[in-house]
Short mmCIF file of C-alpha atoms in Angstrom, two decimals:
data_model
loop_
_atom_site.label_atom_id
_atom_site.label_comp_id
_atom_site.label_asym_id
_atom_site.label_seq_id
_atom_site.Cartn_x
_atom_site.Cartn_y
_atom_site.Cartn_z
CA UNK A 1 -134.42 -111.51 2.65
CA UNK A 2 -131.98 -111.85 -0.28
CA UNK A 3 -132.63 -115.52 -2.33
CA UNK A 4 -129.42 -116.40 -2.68
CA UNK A 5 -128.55 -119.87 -4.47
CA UNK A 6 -127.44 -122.57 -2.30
CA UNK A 7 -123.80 -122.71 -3.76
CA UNK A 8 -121.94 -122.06 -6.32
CA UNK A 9 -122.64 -125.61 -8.29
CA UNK A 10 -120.27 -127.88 -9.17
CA UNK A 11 -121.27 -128.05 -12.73
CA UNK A 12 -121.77 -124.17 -13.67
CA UNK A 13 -123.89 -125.24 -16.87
CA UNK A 14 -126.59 -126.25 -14.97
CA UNK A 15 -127.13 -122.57 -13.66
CA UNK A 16 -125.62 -120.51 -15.90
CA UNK A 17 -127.76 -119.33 -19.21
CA UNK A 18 -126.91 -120.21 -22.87
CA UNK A 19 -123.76 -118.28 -23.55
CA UNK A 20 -124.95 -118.77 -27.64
CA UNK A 21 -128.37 -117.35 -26.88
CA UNK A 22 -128.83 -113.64 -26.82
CA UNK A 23 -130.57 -111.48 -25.23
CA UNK A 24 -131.72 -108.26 -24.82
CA UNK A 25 -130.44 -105.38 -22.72
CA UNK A 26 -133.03 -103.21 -20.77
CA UNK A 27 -131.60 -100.45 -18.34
CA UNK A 28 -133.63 -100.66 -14.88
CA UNK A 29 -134.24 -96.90 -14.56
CA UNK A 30 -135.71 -96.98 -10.86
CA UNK A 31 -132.95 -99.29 -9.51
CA UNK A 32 -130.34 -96.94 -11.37
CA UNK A 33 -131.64 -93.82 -10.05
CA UNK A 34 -131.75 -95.39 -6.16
CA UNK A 35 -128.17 -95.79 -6.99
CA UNK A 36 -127.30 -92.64 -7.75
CA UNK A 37 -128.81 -91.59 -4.97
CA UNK A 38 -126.31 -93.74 -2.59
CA UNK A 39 -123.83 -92.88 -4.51
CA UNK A 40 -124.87 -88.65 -3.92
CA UNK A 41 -122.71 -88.57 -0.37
CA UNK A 42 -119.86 -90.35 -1.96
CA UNK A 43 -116.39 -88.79 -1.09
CA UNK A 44 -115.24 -89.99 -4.46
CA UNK A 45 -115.46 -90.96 -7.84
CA UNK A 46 -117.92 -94.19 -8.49
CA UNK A 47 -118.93 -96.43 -11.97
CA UNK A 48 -121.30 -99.11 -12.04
CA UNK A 49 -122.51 -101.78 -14.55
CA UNK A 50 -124.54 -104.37 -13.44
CA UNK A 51 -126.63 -107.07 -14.94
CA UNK A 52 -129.32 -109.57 -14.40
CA UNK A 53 -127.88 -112.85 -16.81
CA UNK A 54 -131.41 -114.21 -16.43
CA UNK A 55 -133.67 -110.80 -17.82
CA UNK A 56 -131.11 -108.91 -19.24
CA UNK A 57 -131.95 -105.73 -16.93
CA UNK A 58 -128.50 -103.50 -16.27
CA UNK A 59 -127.89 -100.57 -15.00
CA UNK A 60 -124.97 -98.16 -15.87
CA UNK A 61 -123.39 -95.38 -14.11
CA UNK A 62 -120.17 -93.72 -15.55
CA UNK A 63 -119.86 -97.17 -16.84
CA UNK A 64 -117.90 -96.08 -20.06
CA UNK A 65 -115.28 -93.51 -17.92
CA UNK A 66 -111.86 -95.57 -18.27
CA UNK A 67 -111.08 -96.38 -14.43
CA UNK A 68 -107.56 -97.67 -12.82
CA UNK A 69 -108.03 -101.48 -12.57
CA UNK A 70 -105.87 -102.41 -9.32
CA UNK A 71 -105.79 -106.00 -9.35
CA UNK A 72 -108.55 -106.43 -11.30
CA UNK A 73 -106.69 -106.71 -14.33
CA UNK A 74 -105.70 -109.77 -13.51
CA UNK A 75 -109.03 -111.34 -14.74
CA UNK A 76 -107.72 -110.42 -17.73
CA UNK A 77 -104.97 -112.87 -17.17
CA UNK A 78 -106.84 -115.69 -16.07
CA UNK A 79 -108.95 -115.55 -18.89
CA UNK A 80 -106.25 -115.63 -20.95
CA UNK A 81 -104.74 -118.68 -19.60
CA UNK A 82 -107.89 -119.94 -20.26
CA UNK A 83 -107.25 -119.39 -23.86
CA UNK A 84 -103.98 -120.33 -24.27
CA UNK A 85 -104.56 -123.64 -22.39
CA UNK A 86 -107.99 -124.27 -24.74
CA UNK A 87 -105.75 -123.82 -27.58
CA UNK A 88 -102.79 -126.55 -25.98
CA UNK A 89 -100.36 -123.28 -26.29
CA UNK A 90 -100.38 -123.78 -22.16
CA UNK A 91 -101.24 -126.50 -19.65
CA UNK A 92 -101.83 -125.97 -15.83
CA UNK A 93 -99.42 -128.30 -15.02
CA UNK A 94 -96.61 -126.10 -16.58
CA UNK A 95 -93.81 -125.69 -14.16
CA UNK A 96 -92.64 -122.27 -13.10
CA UNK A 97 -89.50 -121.34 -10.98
CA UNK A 98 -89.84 -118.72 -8.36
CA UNK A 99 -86.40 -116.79 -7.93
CA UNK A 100 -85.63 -114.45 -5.88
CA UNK A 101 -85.27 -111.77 -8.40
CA UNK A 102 -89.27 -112.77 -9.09
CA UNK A 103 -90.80 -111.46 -5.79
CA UNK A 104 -92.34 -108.18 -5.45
CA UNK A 105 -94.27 -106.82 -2.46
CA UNK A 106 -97.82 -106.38 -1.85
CA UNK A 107 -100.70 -108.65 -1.69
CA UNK A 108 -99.92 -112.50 -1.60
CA UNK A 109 -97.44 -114.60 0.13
CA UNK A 110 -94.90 -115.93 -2.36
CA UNK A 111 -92.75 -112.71 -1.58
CA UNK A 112 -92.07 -114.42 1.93
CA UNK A 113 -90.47 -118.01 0.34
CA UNK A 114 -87.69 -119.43 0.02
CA UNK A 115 -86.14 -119.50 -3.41
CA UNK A 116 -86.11 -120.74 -5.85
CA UNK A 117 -89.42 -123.15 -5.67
CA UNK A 118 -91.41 -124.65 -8.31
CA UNK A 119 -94.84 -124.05 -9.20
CA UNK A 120 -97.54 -125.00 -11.88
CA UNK A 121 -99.04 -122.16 -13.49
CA UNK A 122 -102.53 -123.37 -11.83
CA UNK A 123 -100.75 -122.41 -8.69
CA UNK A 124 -99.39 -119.38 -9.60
CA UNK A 125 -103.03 -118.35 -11.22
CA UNK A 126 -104.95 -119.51 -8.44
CA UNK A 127 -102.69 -117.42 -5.85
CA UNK A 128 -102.88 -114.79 -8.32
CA UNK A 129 -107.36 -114.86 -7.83
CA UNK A 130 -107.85 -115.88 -4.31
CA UNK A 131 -104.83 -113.82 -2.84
CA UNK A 132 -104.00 -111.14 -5.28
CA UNK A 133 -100.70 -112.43 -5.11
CA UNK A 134 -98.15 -109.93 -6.66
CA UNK A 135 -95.49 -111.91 -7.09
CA UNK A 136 -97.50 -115.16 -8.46
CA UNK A 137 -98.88 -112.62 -11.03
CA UNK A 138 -96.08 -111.66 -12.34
CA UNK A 139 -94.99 -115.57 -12.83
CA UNK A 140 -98.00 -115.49 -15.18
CA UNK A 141 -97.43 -113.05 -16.78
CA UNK A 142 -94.14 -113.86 -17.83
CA UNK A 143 -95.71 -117.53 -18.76
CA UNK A 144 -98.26 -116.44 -20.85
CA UNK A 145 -96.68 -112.88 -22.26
CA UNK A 146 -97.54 -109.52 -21.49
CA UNK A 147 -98.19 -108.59 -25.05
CA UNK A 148 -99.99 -111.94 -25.62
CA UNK A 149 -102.49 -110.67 -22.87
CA UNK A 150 -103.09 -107.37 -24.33
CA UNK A 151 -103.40 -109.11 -28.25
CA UNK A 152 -105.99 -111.46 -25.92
CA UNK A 153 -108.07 -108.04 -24.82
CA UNK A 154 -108.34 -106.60 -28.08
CA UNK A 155 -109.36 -109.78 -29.76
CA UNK A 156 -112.02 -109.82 -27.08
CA UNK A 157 -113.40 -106.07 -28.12
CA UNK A 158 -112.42 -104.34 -24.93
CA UNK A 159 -111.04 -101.12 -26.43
CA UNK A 160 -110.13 -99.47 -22.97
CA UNK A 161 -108.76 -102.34 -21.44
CA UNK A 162 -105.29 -102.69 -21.29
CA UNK A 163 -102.40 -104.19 -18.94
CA UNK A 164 -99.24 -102.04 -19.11
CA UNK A 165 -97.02 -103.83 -17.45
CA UNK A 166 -96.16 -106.29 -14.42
CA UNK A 167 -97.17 -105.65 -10.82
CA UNK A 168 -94.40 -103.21 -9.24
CA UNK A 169 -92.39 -103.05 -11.76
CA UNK A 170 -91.61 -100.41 -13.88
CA UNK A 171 -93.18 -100.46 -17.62
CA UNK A 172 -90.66 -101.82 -20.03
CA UNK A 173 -90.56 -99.63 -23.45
CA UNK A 174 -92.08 -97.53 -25.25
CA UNK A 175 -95.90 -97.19 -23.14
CA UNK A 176 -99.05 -95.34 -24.12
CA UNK A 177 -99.42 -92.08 -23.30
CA UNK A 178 -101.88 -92.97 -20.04
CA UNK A 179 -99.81 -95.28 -18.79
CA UNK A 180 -98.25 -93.18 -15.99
CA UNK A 181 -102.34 -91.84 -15.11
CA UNK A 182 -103.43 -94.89 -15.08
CA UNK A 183 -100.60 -97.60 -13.42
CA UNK A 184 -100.83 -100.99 -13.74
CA UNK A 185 -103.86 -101.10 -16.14
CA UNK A 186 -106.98 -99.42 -17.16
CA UNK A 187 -110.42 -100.67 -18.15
CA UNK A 188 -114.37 -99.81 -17.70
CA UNK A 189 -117.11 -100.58 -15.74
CA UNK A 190 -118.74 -102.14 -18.97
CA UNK A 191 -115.74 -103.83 -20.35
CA UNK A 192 -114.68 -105.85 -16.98
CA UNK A 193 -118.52 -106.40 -16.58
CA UNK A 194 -118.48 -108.38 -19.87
CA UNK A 195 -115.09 -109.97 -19.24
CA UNK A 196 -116.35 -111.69 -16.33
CA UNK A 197 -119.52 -112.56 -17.67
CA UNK A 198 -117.46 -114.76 -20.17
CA UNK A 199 -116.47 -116.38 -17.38
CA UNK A 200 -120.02 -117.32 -15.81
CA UNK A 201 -121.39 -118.45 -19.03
CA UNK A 202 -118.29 -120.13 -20.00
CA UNK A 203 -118.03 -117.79 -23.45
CA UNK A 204 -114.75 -119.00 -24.08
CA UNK A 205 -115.39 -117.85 -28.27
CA UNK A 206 -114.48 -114.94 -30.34
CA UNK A 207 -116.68 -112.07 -30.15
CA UNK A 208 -119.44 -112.82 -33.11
CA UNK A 209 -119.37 -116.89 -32.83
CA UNK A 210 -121.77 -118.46 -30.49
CA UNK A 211 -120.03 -122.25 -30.36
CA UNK A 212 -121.49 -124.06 -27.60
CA UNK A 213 -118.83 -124.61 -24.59
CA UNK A 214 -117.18 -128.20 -24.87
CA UNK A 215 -116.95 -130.96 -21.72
CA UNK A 216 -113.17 -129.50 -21.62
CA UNK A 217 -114.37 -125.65 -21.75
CA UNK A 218 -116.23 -126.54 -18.71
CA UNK A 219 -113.47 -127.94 -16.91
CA UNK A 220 -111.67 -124.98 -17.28
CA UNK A 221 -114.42 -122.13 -16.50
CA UNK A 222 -115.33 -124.31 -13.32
CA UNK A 223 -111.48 -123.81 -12.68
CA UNK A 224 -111.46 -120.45 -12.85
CA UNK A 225 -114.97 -120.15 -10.91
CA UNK A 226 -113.68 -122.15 -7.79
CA UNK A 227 -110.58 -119.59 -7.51
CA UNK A 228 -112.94 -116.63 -8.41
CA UNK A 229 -115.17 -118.06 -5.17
CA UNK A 230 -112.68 -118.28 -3.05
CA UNK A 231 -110.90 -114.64 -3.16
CA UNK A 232 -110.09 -113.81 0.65
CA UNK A 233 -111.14 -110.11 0.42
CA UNK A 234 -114.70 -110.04 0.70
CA UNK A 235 -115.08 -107.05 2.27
CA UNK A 236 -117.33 -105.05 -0.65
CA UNK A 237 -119.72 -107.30 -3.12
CA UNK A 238 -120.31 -110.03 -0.65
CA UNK A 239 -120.41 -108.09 2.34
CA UNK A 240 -123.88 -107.82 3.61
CA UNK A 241 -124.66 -110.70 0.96
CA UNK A 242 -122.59 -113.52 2.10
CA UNK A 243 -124.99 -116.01 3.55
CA UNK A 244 -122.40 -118.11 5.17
CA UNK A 245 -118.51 -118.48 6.00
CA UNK A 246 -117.01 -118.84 2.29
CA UNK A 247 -114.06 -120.64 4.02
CA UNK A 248 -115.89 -123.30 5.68
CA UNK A 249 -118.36 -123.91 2.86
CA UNK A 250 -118.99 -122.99 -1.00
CA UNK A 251 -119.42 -119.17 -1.86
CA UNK A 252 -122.96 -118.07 -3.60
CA UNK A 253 -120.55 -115.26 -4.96
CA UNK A 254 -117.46 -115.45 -6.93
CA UNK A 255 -115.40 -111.93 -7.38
CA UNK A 256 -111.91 -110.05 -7.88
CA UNK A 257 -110.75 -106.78 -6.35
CA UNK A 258 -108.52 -104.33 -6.99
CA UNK A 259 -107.65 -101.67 -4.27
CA UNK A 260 -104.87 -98.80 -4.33
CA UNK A 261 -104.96 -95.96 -1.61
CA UNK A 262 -107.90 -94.11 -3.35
CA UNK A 263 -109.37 -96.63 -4.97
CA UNK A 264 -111.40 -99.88 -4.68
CA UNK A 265 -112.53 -102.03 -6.58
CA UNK A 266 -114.90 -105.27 -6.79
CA UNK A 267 -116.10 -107.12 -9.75
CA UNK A 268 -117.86 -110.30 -9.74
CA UNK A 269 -121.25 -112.48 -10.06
CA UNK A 270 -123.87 -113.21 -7.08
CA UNK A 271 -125.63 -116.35 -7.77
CA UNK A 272 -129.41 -115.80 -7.04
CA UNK A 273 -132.20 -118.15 -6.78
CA UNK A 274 -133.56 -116.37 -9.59
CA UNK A 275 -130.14 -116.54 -11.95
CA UNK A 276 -126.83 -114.80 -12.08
CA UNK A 277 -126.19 -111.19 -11.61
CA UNK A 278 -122.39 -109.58 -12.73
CA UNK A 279 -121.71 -106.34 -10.80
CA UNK A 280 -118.83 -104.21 -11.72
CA UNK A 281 -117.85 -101.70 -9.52
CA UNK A 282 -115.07 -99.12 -9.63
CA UNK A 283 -114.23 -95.98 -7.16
CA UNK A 284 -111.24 -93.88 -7.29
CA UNK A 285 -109.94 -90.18 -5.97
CA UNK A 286 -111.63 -91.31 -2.34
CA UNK A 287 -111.37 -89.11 0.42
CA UNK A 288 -110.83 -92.46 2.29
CA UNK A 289 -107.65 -94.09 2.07
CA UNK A 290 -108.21 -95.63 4.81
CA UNK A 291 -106.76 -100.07 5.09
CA UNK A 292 -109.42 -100.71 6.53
CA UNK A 293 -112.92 -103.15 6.34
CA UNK A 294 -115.21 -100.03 6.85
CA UNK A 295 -113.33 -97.80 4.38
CA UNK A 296 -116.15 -95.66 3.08
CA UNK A 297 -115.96 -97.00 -1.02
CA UNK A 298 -115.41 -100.62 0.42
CA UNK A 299 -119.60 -100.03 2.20
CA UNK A 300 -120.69 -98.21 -0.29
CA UNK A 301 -119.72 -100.67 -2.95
CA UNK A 302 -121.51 -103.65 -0.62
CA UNK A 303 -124.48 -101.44 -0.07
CA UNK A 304 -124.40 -100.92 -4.14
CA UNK A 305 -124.36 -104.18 -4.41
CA UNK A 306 -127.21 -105.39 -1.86
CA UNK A 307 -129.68 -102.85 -3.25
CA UNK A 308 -128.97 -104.56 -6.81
CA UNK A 309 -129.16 -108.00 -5.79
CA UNK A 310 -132.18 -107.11 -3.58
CA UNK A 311 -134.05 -105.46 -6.51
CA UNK A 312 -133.64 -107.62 -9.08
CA UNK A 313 -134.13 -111.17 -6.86
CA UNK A 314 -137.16 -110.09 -5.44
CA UNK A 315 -139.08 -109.84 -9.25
#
């Protein structure tokens, strides 16, 4: 049996560790090689990073290989709305206008209403986690600034994360090279691992300071948390984990995905009894391109994911 917290508290501090205390990394051999063994029948391409927040265990598998993000770049955003609303350069109660000219197609809703309607960028952002709205991302994006995002990524270390551009639109100007391999943004295992780990210890500082978070830093991870708990596609990391309906009750685990036809994608935390674990998990060039729950990366990314949780909460 998996020891899985009760919920995902309302006051992350009190389960989260020290985001100013450090500690040491220590790759879990055995679990990593049980994974690769999974991984062995895989019609596909798969990288892993995982870690145990509490012991500082991880294990890595083509966790450095830059990967297409999907929609998990927009993590990226959030966090930086994050910043830019720490630093009073953005509020969640900013007002956006939806026009028609705004709404793209894919994932989300706002492509079916009526224009033009206001939102705050809260809405916008929290469409943007818990649907993968396409449209609602875009809003963001244009709120906060693409380039503003990308400055955000590089101040953060991540040197093969990037967001080219808004979601199906073409890139404006001149684009990196990879741009047209890669789509709507590239990142790592590793890198998107330690992005959302800022978000579960609410690590809100530059890389190199260790400030403790602030009553207001709080507010705003335990903002981002609730959205991050409530994603609708749970069809990968919380699959065989999910100890009870996440829409009639609080979620132990708090994610983002990113799917295109050949590839899937799930990163996110699993609150344990025994602490918090981040799993990052990208497949692409599947055999399965499959839309459906039991497409073959979407299983073996849950089973990936209950053999981690299940190793490292039963120590």
């Amino acid at each position: 049996m998996l020891l899985l917290s009760a919920s995902l508290p309302c006051t992350l501090a009190a389960q989260q560790p020290d985001a100013a205390a450090p500690h040491t990394m220590a790759e879990d051999a055995p679990l990593e090689a049980a994974l690769h063994a999974a991984i062995a029948s895989h019609n596909g391409h798969v990288a892993v990073f995982a870690e145990d927040l509490a012991t500082g265990r991880t294990v890595a598998i083509d966790a450095d290989t830059p990967v297409q993000t999907a929609s998990v770049i927009k993590l990226a955003i959030l966090y930086t709305a994050l910043e830019e609303i720490r630093d009073g350069k953005a509020h969640f109660e900013d007002k956006l206008t939806l026009k028609h000219s705004d709404q793209v197609a894919g994932s989300g809703v706002l492509t079916f209403f009526d224009t033009p309607v206001t939102l705050t960028l809260k809405d916008a952002l929290t469409m943007m986690i818990i649907m993968s709205d396409n449209t609602a991302t875009n809003l963001a994006i244009d709120h906060l600034g693409l380039k503003n995002i990308d400055d955000q990524i590089l101040a953060l270390g991540l040197k093969n994360t990037w967001l080219y551009k808004k979601v199906f639109l073409p890139a404006d100007g001149p684009m990196p090279a990879d741009q047209k391999q890669f789509g709507l943004g590239k990142t790592t295992a590793r890198e998107m691992a330690s992005l959302f780990e800022r978000f579960v210890t609410c690590n809100l500082n530059p890389p190199g300071t260790n400030t403790a978070a602030t009553a207001d830093d709080h507010a705003l991870c335990n903002a981002a948390m609730h959205m991050l708990s409530n994603q609708f596609y749970r069809d990968s990391i919380p699959r065989y984990l999910e100890a009870q309906d996440a829409t009639e009750a609080p979620s132990e685990i708090a994610n983002k995905t990113g799917a295109l036809d050949a590839v899937r994608n799930d990163v996110g935390v699993v609150f344990t009894k025994a602490g918090p674990v981040v799993i990052s998990m990208f497949t692409w060039g599947n055999k399965d391109t499959s839309w459906t729950v039991d497409n073959q990366a979407e299983v073996l990314m849950a089973k990936l994911a209950k053999q981690i949780v299940g190793t490292w909460s039963s120590k």
